[in-house]
Coordinates of C-alpha atoms and ligand atoms in Angstrom, one line a residue:
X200 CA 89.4 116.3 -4.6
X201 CA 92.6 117.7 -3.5
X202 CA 91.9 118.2 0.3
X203 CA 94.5 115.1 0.5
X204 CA 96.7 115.7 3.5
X205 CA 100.5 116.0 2.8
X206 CA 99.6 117.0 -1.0
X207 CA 101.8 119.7 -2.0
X208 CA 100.8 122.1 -5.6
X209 CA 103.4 124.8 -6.9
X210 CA 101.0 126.6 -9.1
X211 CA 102.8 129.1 -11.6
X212 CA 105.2 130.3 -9.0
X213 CA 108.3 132.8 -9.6
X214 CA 110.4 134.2 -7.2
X215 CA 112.0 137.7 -7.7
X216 CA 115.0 139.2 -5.7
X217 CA 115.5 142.4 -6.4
X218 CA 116.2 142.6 -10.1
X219 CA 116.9 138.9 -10.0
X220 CA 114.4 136.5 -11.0
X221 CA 115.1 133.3 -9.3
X222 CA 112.1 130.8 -10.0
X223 CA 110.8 132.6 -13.4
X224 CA 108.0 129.8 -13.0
X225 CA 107.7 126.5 -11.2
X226 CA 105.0 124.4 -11.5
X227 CA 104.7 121.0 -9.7
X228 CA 102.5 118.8 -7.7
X229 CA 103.7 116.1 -4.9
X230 CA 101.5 113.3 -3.7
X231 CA 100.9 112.7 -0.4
X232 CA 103.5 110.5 1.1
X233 CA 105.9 111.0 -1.7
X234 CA 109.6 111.8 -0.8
X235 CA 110.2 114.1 -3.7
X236 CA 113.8 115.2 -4.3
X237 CA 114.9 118.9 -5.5
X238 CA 118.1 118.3 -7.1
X239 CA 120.2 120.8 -9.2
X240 CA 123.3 122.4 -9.4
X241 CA 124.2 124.9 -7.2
X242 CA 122.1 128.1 -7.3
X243 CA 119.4 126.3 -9.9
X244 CA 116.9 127.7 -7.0
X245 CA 116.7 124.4 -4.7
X246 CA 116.4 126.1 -1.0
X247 CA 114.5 129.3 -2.6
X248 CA 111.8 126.7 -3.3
X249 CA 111.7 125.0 -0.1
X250 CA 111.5 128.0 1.8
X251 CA 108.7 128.9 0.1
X252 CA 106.8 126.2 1.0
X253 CA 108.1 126.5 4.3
X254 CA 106.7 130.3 4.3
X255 CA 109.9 131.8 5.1
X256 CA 110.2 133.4 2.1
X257 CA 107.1 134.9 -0.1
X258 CA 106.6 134.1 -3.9
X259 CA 106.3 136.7 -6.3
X260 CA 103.5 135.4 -8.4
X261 CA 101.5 132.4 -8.4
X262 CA 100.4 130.1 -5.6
X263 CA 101.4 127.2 -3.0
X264 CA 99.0 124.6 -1.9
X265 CA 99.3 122.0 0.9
X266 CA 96.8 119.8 2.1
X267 CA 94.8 121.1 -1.3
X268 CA 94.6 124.8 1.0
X269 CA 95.9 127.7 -0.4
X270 CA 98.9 128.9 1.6
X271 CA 100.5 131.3 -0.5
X272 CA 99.9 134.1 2.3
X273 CA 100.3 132.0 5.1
X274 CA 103.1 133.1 7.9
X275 CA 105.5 129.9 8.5
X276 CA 104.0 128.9 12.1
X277 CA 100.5 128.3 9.9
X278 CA 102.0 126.1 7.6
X279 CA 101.6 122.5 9.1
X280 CA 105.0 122.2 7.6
X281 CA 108.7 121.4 9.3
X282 CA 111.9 121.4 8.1
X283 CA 115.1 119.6 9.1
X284 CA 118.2 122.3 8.5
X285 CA 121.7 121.3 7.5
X286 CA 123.0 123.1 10.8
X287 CA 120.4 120.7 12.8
X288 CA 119.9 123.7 14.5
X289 CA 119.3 121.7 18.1
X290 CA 119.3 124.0 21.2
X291 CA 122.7 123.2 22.7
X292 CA 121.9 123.7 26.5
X293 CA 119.2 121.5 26.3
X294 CA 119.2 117.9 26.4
X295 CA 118.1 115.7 23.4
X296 CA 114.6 115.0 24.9
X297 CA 114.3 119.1 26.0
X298 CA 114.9 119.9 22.2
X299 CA 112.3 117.6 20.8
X300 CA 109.5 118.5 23.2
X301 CA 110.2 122.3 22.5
X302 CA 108.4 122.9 19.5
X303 CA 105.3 121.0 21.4
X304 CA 105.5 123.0 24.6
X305 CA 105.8 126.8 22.7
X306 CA 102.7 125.4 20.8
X307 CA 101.0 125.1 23.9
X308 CA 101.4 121.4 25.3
X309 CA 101.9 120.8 28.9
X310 CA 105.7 119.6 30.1
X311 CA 104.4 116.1 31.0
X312 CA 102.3 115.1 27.6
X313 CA 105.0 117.0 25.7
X314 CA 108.2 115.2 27.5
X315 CA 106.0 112.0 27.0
X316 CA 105.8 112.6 23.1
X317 CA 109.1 113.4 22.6
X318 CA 109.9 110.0 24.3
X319 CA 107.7 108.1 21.5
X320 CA 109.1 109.9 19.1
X321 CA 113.1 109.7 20.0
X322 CA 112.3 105.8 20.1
X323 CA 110.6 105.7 16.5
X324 CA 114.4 107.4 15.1
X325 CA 116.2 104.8 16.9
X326 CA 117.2 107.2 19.7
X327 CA 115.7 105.6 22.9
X328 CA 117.3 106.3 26.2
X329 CA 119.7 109.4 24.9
X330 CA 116.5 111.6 26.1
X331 CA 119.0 113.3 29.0
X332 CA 122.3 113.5 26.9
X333 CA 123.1 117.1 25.7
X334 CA 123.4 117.2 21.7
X335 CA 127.5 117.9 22.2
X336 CA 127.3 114.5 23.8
X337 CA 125.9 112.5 20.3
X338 CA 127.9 111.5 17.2
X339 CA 126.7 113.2 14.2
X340 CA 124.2 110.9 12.9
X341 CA 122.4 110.6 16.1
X342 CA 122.4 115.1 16.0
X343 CA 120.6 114.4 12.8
X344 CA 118.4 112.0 13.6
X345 CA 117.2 114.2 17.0
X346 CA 116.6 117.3 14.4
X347 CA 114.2 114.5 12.5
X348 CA 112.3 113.9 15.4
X349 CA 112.6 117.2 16.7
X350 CA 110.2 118.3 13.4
X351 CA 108.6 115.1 13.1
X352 CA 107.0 115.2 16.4
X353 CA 104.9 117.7 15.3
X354 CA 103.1 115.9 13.0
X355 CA 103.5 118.2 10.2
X356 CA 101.8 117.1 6.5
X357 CA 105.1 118.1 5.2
X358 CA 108.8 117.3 6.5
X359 CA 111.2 119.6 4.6
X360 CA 114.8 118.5 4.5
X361 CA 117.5 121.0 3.3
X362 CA 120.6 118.8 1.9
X363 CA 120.0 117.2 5.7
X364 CA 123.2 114.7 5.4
X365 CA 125.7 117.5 4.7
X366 CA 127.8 117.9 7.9
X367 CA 127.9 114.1 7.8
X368 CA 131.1 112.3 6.8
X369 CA 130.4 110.3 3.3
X370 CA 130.1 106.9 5.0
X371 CA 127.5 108.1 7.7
X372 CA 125.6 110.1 5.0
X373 CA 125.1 106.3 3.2
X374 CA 123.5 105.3 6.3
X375 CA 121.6 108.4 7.3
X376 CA 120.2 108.3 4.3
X377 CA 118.4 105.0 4.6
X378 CA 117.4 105.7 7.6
X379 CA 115.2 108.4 6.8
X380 CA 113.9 106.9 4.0
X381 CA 112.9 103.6 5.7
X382 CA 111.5 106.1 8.4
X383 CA 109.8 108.4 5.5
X384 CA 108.2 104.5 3.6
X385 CA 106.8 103.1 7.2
X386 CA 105.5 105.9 8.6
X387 CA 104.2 107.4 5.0
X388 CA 104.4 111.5 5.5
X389 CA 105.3 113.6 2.5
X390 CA 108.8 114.6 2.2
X391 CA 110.6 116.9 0.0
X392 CA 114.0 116.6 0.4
X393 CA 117.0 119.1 -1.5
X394 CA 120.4 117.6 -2.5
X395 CA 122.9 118.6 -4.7
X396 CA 124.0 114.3 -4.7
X397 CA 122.0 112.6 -7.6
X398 CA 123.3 109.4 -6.2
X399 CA 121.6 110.1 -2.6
X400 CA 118.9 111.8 -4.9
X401 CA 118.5 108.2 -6.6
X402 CA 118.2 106.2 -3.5
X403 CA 116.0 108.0 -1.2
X404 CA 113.7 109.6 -3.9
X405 CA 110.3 107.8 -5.1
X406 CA 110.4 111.3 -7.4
X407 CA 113.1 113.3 -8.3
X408 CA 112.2 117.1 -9.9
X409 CA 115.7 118.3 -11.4
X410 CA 115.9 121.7 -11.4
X411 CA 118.0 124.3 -14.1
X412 CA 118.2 128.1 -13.5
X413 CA 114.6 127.8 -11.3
X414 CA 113.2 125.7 -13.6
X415 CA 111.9 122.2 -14.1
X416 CA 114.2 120.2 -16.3
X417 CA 112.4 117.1 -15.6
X418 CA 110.3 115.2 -13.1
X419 CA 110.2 111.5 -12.6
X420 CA 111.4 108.4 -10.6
X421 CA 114.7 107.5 -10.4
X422 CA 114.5 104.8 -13.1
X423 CA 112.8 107.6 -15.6
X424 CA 115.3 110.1 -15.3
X425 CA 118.1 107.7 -16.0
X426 CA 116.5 104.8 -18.3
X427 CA 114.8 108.5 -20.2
X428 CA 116.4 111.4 -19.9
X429 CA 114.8 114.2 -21.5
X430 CA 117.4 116.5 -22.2
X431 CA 121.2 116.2 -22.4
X432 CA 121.4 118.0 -19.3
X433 CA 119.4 115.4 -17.4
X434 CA 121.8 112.6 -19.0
X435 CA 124.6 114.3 -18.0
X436 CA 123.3 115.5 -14.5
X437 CA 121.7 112.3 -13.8
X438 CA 124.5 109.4 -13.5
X439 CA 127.1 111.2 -16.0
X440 CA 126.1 109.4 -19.5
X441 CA 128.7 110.2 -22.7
X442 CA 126.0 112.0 -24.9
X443 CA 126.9 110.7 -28.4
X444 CA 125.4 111.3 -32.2
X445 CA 123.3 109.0 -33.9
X446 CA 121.1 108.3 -36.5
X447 CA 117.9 107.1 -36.5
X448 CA 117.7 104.8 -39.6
X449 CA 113.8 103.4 -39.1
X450 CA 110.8 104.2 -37.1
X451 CA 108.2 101.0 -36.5
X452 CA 105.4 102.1 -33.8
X453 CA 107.2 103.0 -31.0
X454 CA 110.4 101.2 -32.0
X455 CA 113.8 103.3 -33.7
X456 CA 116.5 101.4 -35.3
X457 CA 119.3 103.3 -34.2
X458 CA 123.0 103.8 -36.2
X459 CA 125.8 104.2 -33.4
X460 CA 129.4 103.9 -34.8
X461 CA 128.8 101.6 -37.0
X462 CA 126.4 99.3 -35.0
X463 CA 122.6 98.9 -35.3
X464 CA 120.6 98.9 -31.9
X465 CA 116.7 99.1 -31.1
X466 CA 115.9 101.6 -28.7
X467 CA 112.5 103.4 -28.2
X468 CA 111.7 105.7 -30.9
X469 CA 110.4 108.2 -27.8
X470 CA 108.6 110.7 -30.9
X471 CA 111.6 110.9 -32.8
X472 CA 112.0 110.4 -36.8
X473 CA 114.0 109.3 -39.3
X474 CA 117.3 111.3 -39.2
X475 CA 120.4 112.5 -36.6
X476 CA 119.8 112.4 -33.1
X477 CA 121.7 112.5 -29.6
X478 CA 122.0 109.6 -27.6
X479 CA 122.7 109.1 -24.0
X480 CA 125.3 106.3 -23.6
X481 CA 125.8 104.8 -20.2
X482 CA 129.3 104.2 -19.3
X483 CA 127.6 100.5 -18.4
X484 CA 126.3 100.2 -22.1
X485 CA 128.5 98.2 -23.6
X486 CA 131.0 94.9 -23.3
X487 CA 134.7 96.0 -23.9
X488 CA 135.8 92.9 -26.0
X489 CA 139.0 92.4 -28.4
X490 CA 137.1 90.5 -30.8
X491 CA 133.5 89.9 -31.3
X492 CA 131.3 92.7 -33.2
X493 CA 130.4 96.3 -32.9
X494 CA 132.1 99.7 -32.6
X495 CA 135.9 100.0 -33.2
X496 CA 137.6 101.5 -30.7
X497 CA 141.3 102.4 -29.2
X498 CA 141.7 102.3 -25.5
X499 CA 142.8 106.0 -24.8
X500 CA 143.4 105.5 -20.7
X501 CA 142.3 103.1 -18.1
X502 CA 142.0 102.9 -14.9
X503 CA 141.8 100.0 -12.2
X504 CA 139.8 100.3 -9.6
X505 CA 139.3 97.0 -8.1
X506 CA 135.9 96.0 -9.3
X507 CA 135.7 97.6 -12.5
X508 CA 138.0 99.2 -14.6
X509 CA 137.2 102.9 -16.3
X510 CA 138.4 103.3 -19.3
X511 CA 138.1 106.4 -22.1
X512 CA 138.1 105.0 -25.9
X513 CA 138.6 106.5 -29.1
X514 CA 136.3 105.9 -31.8
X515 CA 133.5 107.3 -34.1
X516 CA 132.0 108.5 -31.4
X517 CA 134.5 110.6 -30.0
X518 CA 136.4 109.4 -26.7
X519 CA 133.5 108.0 -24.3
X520 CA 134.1 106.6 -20.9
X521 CA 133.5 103.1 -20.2
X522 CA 132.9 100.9 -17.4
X523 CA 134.1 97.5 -17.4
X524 CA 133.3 95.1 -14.5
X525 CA 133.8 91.5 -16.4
X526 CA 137.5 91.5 -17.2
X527 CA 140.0 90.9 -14.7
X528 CA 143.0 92.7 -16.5
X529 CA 142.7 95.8 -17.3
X530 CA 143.4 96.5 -21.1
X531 CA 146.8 99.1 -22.0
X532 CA 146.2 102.3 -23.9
X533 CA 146.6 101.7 -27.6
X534 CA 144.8 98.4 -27.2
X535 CA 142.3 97.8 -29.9
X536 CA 138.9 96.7 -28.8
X537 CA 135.7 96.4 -29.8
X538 CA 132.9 97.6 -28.0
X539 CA 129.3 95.0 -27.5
X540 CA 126.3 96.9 -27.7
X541 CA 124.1 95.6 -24.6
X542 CA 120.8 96.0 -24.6
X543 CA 120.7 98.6 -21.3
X544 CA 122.2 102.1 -20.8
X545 CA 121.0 103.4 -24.0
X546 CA 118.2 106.1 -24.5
X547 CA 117.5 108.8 -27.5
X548 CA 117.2 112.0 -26.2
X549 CA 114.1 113.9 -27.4
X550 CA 115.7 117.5 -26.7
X551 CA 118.4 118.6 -27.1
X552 CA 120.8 120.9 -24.2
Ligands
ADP153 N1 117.9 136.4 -0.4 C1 118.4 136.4 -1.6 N2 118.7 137.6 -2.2 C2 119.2 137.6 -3.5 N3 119.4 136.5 -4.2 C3 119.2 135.3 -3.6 C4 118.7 135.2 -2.3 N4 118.5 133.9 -2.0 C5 118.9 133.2 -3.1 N5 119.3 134.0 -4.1 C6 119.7 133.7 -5.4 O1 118.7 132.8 -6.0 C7 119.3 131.7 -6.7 C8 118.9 130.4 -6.2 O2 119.4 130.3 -4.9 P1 119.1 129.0 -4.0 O3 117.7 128.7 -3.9 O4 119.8 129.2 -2.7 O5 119.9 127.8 -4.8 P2 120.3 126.4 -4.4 O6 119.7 126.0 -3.1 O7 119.7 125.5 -5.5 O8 121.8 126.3 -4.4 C9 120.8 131.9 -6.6 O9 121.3 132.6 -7.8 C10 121.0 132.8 -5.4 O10 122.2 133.6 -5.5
MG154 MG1 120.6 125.4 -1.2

C-alpha cells in the first residue's frame, strides 16, 4: 500500500500568490530512499515546492502525502520532515554539539540523551570531537555538514535540502556533495534535494524532476534525461546538447534510420515517423577527423583547454559545438574536417521546445 515511510506524493498541486500562479499543477511521487533532485532555472518554482512539503507554505489546490498520510493541512512541526537551508542556519552562540541536540531537547528530550545523540550523530557526518567548537570556529564544509546532522538527528522520513552547497567554494561543493550522497545511499532516508547545478544535479541524484515555469518537464535518472531527453529544453538544460534537424528516413520496430548532414545513423525511433525531426547532438557525439567519412564541416573557432579542445564548426547543420578529447593539436579555424558519427550522444527528441 503506500503507508511506506519516506514516500513522498504531490497530488495535483498548484500554488497561487496573489494573482500569480506559481505551481499551476505538479504531480509527482518519490520512493522511499530516493534522493530526488528539483532542478530548474531560476524561478521555475524549485523552493515554492519544497516548502510545501516542508509545510511552510500552504498549496492552493491538491494534496501532499508523506509516509502515504495526507499532510496537506499539516503545520511544519507535524511534518516528520527537515530541511537543511543554504544559510545553515546554526545557532551561533552555541557550540556545534549544543546546535544539533537543540531540535531534540525543544521536542522534549532530556540534556543527557539529547547531548548523547547529537554525539552519534556528529560522528556518522565525519564530525567527531568538534562537539565543543562554536560554528565561527569550522571551515565551511564542516558548517554544512553540522546543519546535516543538526536535521538528520531527528530522524525525519524526509531530509529537504535547499541548493545546500551554495555558500561553498566550487571545489568544496565537489566534495560536499559526495558526502551527502554517500551519507543519503548508506544510511537510505529519502531526500529531495533543489539545485539550480545540473552537473551536481547529475551526480547526487538517483532521480532528477526538471522543472519549467512550475511544471514538470521531465522526470527520470540521470542517464534518461541525458541519453533521452524529452524536449529540447531538457537537451539543452540537461548537459548543453546542439539541438539539430533531421530526418527520419525509415522506421523498423523500435529502430529510426536517421539523415544528419549527410550521414545515416540508427538511433531509437522513440514513437517518431517517417519525416523531419530535432535531434539532440552531444558535443561528445562525434570524432573530429580531416579525412575519413561523415559530415563536412569548417572549423569556425577552437579552443584548448588541456584535455579536450572545444571547437564550433560550420556545416549543414548550422555551427554546433564540439568536444574533442583524442587529438593533441588543436585544429585552426578554416580547417576542413569531417565529422565521425559515434554511436553515443545522439537522441530524437519526441517534442519539440
Ligand atoms: N512569497 C511569494 N510571493 C510572491 N511570489 C513568490 C513568492 N515566493 C515565490 N514567488 C514566485 O514564485 C516563482 C517561483 O519561485 P521559487 O519557488 O522561489 O523559484 P526557484 O526556487 O525555482 O528559484 C517565482 O516567480 C517567484 O518570484
Ligand atoms: Mg530557490
Amino acid at each position: 500500500m503506500t503507508q511506506k515511510r519516506g514516500a513522498v506524493e504531490f497530488r495535483a498541486v498548484r500554488k497561487n500568490f496573489g494573482a500569480f500562479t506559481a505551481i499551476p499543477d505538479l504531480s509527482l511521487a518519490i520512493e522511499p530512499g530516493e534522493l530526488v533532485t528539483l532542478l530548474g532555472p531560476s524561478g521555475c518554482g524549485k523552493t515554492t515546492t519544497l516548502r510545501m512539503l516542508a509545510g511552510l507554505e500552504s498549496p492552493s489546490d491538491g494534496q501532499i502525502l508523506i509516509g502515504g498520510q495526507d499532510v496537506t493541512r499539516l503545520p511544519a512541526d507535524r511534518r516528520d520532515v527537515s530541511m537543511v537551508f543554504q544559510s545553515y542556519a546554526l545557532f551561533p552562540h552555541m557550540t556545534v554539539g549544543q546546535n544539533v541536540a537543540y531540535g531534540l531537547e525543544s521536542g522534549g528530550m532530556k540534556p543527557g540523551p539529547a547531548r548523547e545523540r547529537a554525539t552519534e550523530t556528529l560522528d556518522l557526518v565525519g564530525l567527531a570531537g568538534l562537539e565543543k567548537r562554536l560554528p565561527a570556529e569550522l571551515s565551511g564544509g564542516q558548517q554544512q555538514r553540522v546543519a546535516v546532522a543538526r536535521a538528520l538527528v531527528l530522524e525525519p522520513q524526509v531530509l529537504l535540502l535547499d541548493e545546500p552547497l551554495s555558500n561553498l567554494d566550487a571545489r568544496l561543493r565537489r566534495r560536499v556533495r559526495t558526502e551527502i550522497r554517500e551519507l543519503q545511499q548508506r544510511l537510505g532516508f529519502t531526500a529531495v534535494y533543489v539545485t539550480h547545478d545540473q552537473e551536481e544535479a547529475l551526480a547526487v541524484s538517483d532521480r532528477i524532476v526538471v522543472m519549467k515555469e512550475g511544471r514538470v518537464a521531465q522526470m527520470g535518472s540521470p542517464r534518461e534525461l541525458y541519453e533521452s531527453p524529452a524536449s529540447e529544453f531538457i537537451a539543452d538544460f540537461i548537459g548543453e546538447a546542439n539541438v539539430v534537424d533531421g530526418q527520419v528516413v525509415s522506421v523498423e520496430g523500435d529502430v529510426a534510420q536517421v539523415e544528419l548532414g549527410g550521414a545515416t545513423v540508427a538511433l531509437p525511433a522513440r514513437g517518431l515517423q517517417p519525416g523531419p525531426a530535432r535531434v539532440s547532438f552531444r558535443a561528445n557525439a562525434v570524432r573530429v577527423t580531416t579525412g575519413g567519412q561523415g559530415i563536412a564541416g569548417t572549423i569556425a573557432t577552437s579552443a584548448y583547454l588541456g584535455d579536450h579542445v572545444e571547437y564550433e564548426i560550420d556545416g549543414p547543420l548550422g555551427r554546433i559545438f564540439v568536444v574533442d578529447d583524442e587529438s593533441e593539436t588543436p585544429l585552426r579555424p578554416g580547417s576542413a574536417v569531417v565529422l565521425e558519427l559515434r554511436p553515443r550522444g545522439l537522441a530524437l527528441i519526441p517534442e519539440g521546445t
